[in-house]
CSV table of C-alpha atoms in Angstrom, one decimal:
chain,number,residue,atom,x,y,z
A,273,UNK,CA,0.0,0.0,0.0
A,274,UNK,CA,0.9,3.8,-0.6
A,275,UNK,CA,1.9,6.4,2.6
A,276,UNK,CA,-1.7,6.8,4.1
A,277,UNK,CA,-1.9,9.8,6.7
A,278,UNK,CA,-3.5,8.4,9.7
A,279,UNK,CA,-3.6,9.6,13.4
A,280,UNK,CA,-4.9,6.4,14.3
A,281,UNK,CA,-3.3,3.0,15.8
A,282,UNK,CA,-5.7,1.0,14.9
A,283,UNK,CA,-5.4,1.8,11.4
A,284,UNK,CA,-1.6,1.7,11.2
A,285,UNK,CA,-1.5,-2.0,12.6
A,286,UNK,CA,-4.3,-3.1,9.7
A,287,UNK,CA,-2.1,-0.8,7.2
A,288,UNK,CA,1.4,-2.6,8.5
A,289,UNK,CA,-0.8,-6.4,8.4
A,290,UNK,CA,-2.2,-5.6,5.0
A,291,UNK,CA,1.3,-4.5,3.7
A,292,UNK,CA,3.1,-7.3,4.5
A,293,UNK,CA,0.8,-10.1,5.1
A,294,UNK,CA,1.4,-11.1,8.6
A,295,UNK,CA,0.5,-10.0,12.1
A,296,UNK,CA,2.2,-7.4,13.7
A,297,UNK,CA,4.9,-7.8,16.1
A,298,UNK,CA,5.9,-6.0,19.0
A,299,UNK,CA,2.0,-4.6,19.7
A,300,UNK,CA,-0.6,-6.3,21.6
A,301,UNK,CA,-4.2,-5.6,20.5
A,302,UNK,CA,-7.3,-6.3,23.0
A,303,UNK,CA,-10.9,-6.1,22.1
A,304,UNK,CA,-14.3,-6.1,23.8
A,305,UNK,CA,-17.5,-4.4,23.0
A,306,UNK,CA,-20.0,-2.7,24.7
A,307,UNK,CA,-23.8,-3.2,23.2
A,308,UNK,CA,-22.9,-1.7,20.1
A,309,UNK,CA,-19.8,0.2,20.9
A,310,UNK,CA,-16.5,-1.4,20.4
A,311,UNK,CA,-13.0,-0.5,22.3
A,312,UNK,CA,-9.9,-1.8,21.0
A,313,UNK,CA,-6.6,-1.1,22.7
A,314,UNK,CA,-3.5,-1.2,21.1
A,315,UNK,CA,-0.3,-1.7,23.1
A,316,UNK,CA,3.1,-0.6,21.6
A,317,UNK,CA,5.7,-2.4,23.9
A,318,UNK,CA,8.6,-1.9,23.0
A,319,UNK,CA,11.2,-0.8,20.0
A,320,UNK,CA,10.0,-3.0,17.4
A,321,UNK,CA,6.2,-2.0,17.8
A,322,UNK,CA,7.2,1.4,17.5
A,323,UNK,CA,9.1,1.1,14.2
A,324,UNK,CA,6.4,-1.2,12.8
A,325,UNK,CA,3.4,1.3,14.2
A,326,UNK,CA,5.4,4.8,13.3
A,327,UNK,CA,3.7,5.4,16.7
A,328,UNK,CA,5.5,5.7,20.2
A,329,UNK,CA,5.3,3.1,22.8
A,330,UNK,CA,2.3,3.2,24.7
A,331,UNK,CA,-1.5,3.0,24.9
A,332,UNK,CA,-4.0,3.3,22.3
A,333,UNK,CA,-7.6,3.2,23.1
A,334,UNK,CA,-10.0,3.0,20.0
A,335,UNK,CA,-14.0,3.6,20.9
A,336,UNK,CA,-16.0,3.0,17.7
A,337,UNK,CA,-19.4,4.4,17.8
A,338,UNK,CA,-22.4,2.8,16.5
A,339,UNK,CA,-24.4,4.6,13.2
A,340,UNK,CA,-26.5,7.8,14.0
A,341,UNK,CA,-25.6,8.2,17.5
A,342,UNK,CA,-25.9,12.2,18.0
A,343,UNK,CA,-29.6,11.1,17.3
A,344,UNK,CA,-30.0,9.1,20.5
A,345,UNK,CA,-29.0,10.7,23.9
A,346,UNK,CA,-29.1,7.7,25.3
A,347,UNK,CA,-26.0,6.2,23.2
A,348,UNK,CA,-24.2,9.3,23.4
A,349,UNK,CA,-24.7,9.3,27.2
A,350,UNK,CA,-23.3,5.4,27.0
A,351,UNK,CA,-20.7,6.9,24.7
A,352,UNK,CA,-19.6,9.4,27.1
A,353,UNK,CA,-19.4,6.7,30.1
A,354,UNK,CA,-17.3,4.3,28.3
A,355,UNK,CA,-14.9,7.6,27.0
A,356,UNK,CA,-14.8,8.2,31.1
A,357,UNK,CA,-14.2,4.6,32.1
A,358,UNK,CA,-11.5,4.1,29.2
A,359,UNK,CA,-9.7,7.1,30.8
A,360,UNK,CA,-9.8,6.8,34.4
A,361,UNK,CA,-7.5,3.8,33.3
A,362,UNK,CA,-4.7,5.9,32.2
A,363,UNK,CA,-4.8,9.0,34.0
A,364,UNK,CA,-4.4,7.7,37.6
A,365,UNK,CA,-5.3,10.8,39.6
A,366,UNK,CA,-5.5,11.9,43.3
A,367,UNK,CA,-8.5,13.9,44.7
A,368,UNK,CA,-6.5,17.1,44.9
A,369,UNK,CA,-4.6,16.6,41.0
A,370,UNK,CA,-4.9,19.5,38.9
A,371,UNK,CA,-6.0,18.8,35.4
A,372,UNK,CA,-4.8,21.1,32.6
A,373,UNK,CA,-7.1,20.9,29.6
A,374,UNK,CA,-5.7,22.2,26.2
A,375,UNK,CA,-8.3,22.5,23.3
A,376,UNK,CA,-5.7,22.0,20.0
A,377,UNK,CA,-7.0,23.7,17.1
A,378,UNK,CA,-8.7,26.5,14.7
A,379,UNK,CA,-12.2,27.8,16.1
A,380,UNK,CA,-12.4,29.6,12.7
A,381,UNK,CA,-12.0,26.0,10.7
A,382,UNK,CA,-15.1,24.0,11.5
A,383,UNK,CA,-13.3,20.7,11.2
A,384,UNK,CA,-10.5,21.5,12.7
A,385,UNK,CA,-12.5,23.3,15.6
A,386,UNK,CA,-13.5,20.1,18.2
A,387,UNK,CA,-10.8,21.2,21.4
A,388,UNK,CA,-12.1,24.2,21.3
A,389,UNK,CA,-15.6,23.3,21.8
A,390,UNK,CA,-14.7,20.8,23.9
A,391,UNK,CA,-13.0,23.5,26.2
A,392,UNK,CA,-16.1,25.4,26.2
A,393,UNK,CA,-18.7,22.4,27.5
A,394,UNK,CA,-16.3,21.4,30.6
A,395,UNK,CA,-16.5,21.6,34.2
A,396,UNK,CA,-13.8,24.3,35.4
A,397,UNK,CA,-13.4,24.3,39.0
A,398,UNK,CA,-9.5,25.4,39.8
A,399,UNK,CA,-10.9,28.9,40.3
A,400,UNK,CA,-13.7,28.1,42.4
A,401,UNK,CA,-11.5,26.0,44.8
A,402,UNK,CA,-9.5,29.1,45.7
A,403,UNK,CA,-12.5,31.5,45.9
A,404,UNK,CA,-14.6,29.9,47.8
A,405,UNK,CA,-13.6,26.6,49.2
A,406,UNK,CA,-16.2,26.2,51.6
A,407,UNK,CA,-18.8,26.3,48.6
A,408,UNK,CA,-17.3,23.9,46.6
A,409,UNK,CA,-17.5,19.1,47.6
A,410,UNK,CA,-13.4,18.6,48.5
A,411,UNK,CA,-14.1,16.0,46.4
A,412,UNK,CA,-14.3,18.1,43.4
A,413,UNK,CA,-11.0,18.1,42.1
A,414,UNK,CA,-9.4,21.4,40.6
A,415,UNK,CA,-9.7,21.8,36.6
A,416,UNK,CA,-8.6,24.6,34.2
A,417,UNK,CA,-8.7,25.0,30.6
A,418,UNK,CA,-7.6,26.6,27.7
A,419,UNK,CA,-7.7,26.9,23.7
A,420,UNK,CA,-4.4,28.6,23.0
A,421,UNK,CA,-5.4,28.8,19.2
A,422,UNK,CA,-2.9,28.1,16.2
A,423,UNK,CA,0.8,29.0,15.3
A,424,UNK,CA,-1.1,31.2,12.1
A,425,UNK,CA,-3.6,33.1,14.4
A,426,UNK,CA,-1.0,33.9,17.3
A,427,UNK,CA,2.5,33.2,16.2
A,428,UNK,CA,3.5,31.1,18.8
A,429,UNK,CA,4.0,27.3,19.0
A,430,UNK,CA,1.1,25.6,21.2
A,431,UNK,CA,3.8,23.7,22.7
A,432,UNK,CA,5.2,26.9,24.1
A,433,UNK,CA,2.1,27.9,25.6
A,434,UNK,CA,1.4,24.6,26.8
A,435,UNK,CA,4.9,24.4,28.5
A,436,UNK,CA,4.7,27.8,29.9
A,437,UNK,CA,1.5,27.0,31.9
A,438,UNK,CA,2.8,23.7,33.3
A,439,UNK,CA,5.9,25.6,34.7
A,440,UNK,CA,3.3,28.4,36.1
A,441,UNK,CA,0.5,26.4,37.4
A,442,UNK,CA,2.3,23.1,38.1
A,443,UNK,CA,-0.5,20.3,36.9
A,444,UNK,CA,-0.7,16.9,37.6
A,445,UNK,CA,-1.9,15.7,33.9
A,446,UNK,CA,-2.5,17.5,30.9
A,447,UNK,CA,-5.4,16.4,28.5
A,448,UNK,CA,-5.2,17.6,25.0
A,449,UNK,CA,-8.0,17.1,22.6
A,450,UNK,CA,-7.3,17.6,18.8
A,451,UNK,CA,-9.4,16.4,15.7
A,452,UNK,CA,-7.6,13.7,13.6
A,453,UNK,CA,-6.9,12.2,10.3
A,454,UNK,CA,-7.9,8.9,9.1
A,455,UNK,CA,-7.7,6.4,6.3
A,456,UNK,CA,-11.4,6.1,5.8
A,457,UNK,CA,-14.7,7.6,5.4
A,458,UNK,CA,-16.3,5.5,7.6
A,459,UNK,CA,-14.1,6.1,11.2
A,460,UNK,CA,-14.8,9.9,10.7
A,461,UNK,CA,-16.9,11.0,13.5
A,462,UNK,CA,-17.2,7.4,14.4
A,463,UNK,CA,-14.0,7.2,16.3
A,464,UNK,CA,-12.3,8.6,19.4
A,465,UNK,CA,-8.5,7.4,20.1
A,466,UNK,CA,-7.3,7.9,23.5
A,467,UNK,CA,-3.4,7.8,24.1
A,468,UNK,CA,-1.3,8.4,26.9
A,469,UNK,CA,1.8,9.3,24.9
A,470,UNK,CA,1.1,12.9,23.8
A,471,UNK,CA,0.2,14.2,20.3
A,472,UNK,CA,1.9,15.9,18.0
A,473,UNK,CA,-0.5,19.0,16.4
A,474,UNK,CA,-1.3,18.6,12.6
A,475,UNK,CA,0.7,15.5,12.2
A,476,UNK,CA,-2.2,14.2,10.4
A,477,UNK,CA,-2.7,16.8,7.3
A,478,UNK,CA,1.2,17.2,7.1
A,479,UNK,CA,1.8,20.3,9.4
A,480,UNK,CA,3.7,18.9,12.4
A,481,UNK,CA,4.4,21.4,14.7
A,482,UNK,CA,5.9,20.9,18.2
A,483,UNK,CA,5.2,17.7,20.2
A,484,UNK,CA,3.1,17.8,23.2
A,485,UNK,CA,4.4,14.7,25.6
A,486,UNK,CA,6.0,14.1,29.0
A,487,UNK,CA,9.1,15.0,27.7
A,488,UNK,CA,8.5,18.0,26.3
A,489,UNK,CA,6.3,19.8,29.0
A,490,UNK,CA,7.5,17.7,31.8
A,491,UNK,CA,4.0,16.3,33.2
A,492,UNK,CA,2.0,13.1,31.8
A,493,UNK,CA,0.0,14.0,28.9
A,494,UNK,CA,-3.2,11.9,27.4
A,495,UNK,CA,-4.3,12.8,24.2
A,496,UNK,CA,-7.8,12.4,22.9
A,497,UNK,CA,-9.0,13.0,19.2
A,498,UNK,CA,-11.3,12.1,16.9
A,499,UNK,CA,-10.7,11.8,12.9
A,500,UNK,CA,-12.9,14.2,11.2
A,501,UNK,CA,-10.9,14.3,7.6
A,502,UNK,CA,-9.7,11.9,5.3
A,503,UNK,CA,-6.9,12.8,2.0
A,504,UNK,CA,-9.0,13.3,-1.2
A,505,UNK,CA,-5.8,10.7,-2.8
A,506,UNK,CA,-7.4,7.8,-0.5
A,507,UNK,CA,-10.7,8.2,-0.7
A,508,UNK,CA,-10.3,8.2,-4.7
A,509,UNK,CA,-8.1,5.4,-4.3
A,510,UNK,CA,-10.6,3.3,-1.8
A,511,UNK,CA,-13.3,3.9,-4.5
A,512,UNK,CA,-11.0,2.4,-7.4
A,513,UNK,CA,-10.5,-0.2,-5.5
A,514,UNK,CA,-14.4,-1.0,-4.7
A,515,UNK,CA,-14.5,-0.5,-8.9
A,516,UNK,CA,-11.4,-2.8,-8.9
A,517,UNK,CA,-13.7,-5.5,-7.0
A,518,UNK,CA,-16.7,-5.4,-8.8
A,519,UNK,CA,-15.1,-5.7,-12.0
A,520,UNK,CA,-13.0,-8.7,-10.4
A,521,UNK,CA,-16.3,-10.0,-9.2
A,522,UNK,CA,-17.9,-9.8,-12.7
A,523,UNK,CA,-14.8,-11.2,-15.4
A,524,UNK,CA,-14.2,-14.8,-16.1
A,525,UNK,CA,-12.2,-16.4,-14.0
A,526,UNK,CA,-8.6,-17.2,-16.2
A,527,UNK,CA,-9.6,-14.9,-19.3
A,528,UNK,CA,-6.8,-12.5,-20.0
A,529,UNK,CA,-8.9,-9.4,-18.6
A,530,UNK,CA,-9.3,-11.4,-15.6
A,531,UNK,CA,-5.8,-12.1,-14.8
A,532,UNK,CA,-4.9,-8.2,-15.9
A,533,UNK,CA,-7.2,-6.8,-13.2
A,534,UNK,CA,-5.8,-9.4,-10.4
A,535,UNK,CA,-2.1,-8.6,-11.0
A,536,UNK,CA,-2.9,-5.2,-10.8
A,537,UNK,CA,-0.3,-3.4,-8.2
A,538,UNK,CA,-2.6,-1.3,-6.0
A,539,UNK,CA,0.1,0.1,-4.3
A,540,UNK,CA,1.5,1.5,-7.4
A,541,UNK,CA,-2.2,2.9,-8.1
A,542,UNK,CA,-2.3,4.8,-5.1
A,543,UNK,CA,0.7,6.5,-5.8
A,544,UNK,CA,-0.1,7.2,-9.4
A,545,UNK,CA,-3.5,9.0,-8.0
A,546,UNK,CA,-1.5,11.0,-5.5
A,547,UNK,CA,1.0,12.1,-8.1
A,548,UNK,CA,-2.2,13.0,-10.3
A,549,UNK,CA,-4.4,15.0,-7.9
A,550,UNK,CA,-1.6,16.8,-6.0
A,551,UNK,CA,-0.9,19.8,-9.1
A,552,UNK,CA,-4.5,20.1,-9.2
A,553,UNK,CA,-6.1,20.0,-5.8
A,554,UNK,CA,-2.3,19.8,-3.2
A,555,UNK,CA,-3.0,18.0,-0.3
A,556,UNK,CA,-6.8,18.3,-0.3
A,557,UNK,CA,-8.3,17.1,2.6
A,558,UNK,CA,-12.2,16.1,2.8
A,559,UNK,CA,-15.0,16.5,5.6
A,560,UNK,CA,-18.6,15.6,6.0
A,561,UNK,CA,-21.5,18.2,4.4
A,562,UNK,CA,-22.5,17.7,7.8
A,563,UNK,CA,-19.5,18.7,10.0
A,564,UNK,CA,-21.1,21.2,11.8
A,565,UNK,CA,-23.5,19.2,13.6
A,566,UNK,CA,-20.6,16.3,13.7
A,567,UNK,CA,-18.3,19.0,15.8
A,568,UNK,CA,-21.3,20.0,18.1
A,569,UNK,CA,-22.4,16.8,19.2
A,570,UNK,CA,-18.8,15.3,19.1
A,571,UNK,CA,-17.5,17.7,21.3
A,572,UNK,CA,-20.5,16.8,24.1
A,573,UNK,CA,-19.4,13.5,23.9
A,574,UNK,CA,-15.8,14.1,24.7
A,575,UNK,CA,-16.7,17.0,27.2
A,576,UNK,CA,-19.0,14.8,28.9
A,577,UNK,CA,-16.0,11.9,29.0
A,578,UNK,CA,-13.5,14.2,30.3
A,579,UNK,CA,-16.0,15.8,32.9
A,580,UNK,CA,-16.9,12.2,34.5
A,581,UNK,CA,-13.6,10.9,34.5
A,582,UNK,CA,-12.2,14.0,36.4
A,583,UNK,CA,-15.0,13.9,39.2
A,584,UNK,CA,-15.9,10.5,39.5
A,585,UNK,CA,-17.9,11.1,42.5
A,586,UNK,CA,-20.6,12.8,40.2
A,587,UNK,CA,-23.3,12.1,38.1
A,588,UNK,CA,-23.8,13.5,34.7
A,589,UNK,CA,-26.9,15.5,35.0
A,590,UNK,CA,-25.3,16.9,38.2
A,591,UNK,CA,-22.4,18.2,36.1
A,592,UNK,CA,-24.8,19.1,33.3
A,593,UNK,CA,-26.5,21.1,36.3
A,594,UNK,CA,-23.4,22.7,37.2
A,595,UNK,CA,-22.5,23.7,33.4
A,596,UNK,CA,-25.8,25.4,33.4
C-alpha cells in the first residue's frame, strides 16, 4: 500500500498487516465491546512495535461508535461513560490533582474546531477551589482550561504555551483534545483514540508542529482526538478499488482481462492517483457536508467523558446542572 496519513493506531496495525501479510509484532491488540460500541486497545511495547506502528510506545484506546448516535442521547450518554471509564484507566489521579485541559485547534475552521468546543462544554473548578472553598464538595478536584489557538492566528507554537502554563500552574496531567486524520470515510466521526503518549498538532494533514508529551512539557499527557478528515488521494483510491472488486467479481475467471485486473499493483495505483491529484487540488483534505453538527455533538461527547472521569464522584446530570 501507498503512505496513508492516519492519526490512528488501529489503522496503522491493519495498514502494516495488510502491507506485509502477517501479524504485527511488537504490539498487543485487545478487544471487547460494549452493546454496540467497540473498544480496542492497542499496546506498543517496545522498539519494534514502535518502528512497525510509526507510533511511540504506549497505549492506544480505539471507541467505535455505533451509526447515527448524535440522534440518541441515550448512546451518546453510553458513549460518554465508556470515553470516562477508558480514561480513568490511564490518568491515575489523586482527589486534589490539577487537570490542565488544552483544546488543540482552529475555532475559525469548522473541522479543525472540536478542542475548542470541547473547552467550552467542561467543568472548570481550579478557580472556584480558591475563591470559595467552603462552597465547593473537597471532592471536586481542581480543573482549568484553555484553547491557545494556532501558530497562524497567534505566532506562537502551542507547545510553548502549553509548556509555559505547566511551569506556572504546576499540573498533575494535561489532557489535549485535537481532531484527527484517518484512512477512511467511515471512522470519521465514528472514532475517538485515546493515548497516553502525547500528540503531535497537525501531524495528520502534514503540518507537524511541536510535540506535546511528558518529555516536552515535563508532566504526563493523554491525548484524545477524533478523525474528522480523510486525504482526497485515499478516498479516490478506496473507490477504485471497490471498482477494482466489482469488475473482479464480474470477469471470467482465467480470461486474459481477468488475470490483468488481479495482478494489478494497487500500491503503485495509489501512488499514481497521489501524483495526479496533487498539481491540481495539493494536499486536499475532505469532511462531511455535515460537519457542523458532527463538531457539536462530538465535542459533548468528549466533554461529557473528560467531565466524568475528572469527578468521578458525580453524576452527569449533576455536572450538566453545574454547566448550566
Amino acid at each position: 500500500m501507498y503512505n496513508v496519513r492516519t492519526d490512528l493506531a488501529i489503522e496503522r496495525r491493519d495498514i502494516y498487516e495488510s502491507e506485509n501479510n502477517k501479524t504485527i509484532t511488537g504490539v498487543k491488540v485487545e478487544e471487547e465491546s460494549s452493546e454496540d460500541i467497540k473498544i480496542t486497545t492497542v499496546h506498543i511495547e517496545n522498539e519494534e512495535g514502535e518502528r512497525n506502528m510509526g507510533k511511540p510506545i504506549g497505549q492506544y484506546i480505539t471507541i467505535e461508535m455505533p451509526e447515527l448516535t448524535q440522534y440518541d442521547g441515550a448512546i451518546m450518554d453510553q458513549v460518554a461513560h465508556i470515553l470516562a471509564g477508558s480514561l480513568e484507566k490511564i490518568i491515575n489521579l489523586k482527589e486534589d490533582s490539577l487537570t490542565l485541559v488544552i483544546g488543540l485547534g482552529n475555532i475559525a475552521v469548522t473541522p479543525d474546531a472540536l478542542g475548542p468546543k470541547v473547552v467550552k462544554k467542561l467543568m472548570i473548578t481550579r478557580h472556584l477551589k480558591k475563591l470559595i472553598p467552603d462552597e465547593i464538595d473537597e471532592e471536586i478536584r481542581p480543573v482549568c482550561a484553555l484553547a491557545p489557538g494556532v501558530l497562524g492566528t497567534t505566532g506562537i507554537e502551542t507547545g510553548e504555551i502549553i509548556k509555559s502554563l505547566v511551569d506556572k500552574l504546576n499540573p498533575d496531567l494535561v489532557i489535549c483534545i485535537d481532531a484527527l486524520s484517518s484512512r477512511s470515510l467511515k471512522r470519521v466521526a465514528k472514532t475517538i483514540q485515546i493515548s497516553n503518549t502525547g500528540i503531535a498538532p497537525g501531524a495528520g494533514v502534514g503540518n507537524n508542529r511541536m510535540e506535546i508529551n511528558e518529555k516536552a512539557i515535563g508532566v504526563p499527557v493523554v491525548a484524545i482526538g477524533v478523525p474528522t478528515v480523510v486525504n482526497a488521494a485515499t478516498v479516490a483510491n478506496d473507490a477504485m478499488d471497490l471498482v477494482l472488486d466489482e469488475m473482479i467479481e464480474e470477469a471470467t475467471e482465467g480470461k486474459e482481462f481477468y488475470t490483468m485486473l488481479k495482478s494489478m499493483d494497487r500500491g503503485k495505483k495509489g501512488e499514481l492517483i497521489k501524483s495526479l491529484l496533487r498539481p491540481y487540488m495539493g494536499e486536499l483534505m475532505v469532511t462531511p457536508k455535515d460537519v457542523d453538527e458532527i463538531i457539536d455533538f462530538i465535542s459533548k461527547i468528549v466533554a461529557n467523558g473528560i467531565n466524568l472521569a475528572l469527578q468521578p464522584t458525580m453524576m452527569i446530570d449533576e455536572i450538566n446542572s453545574f454547566l448550566n
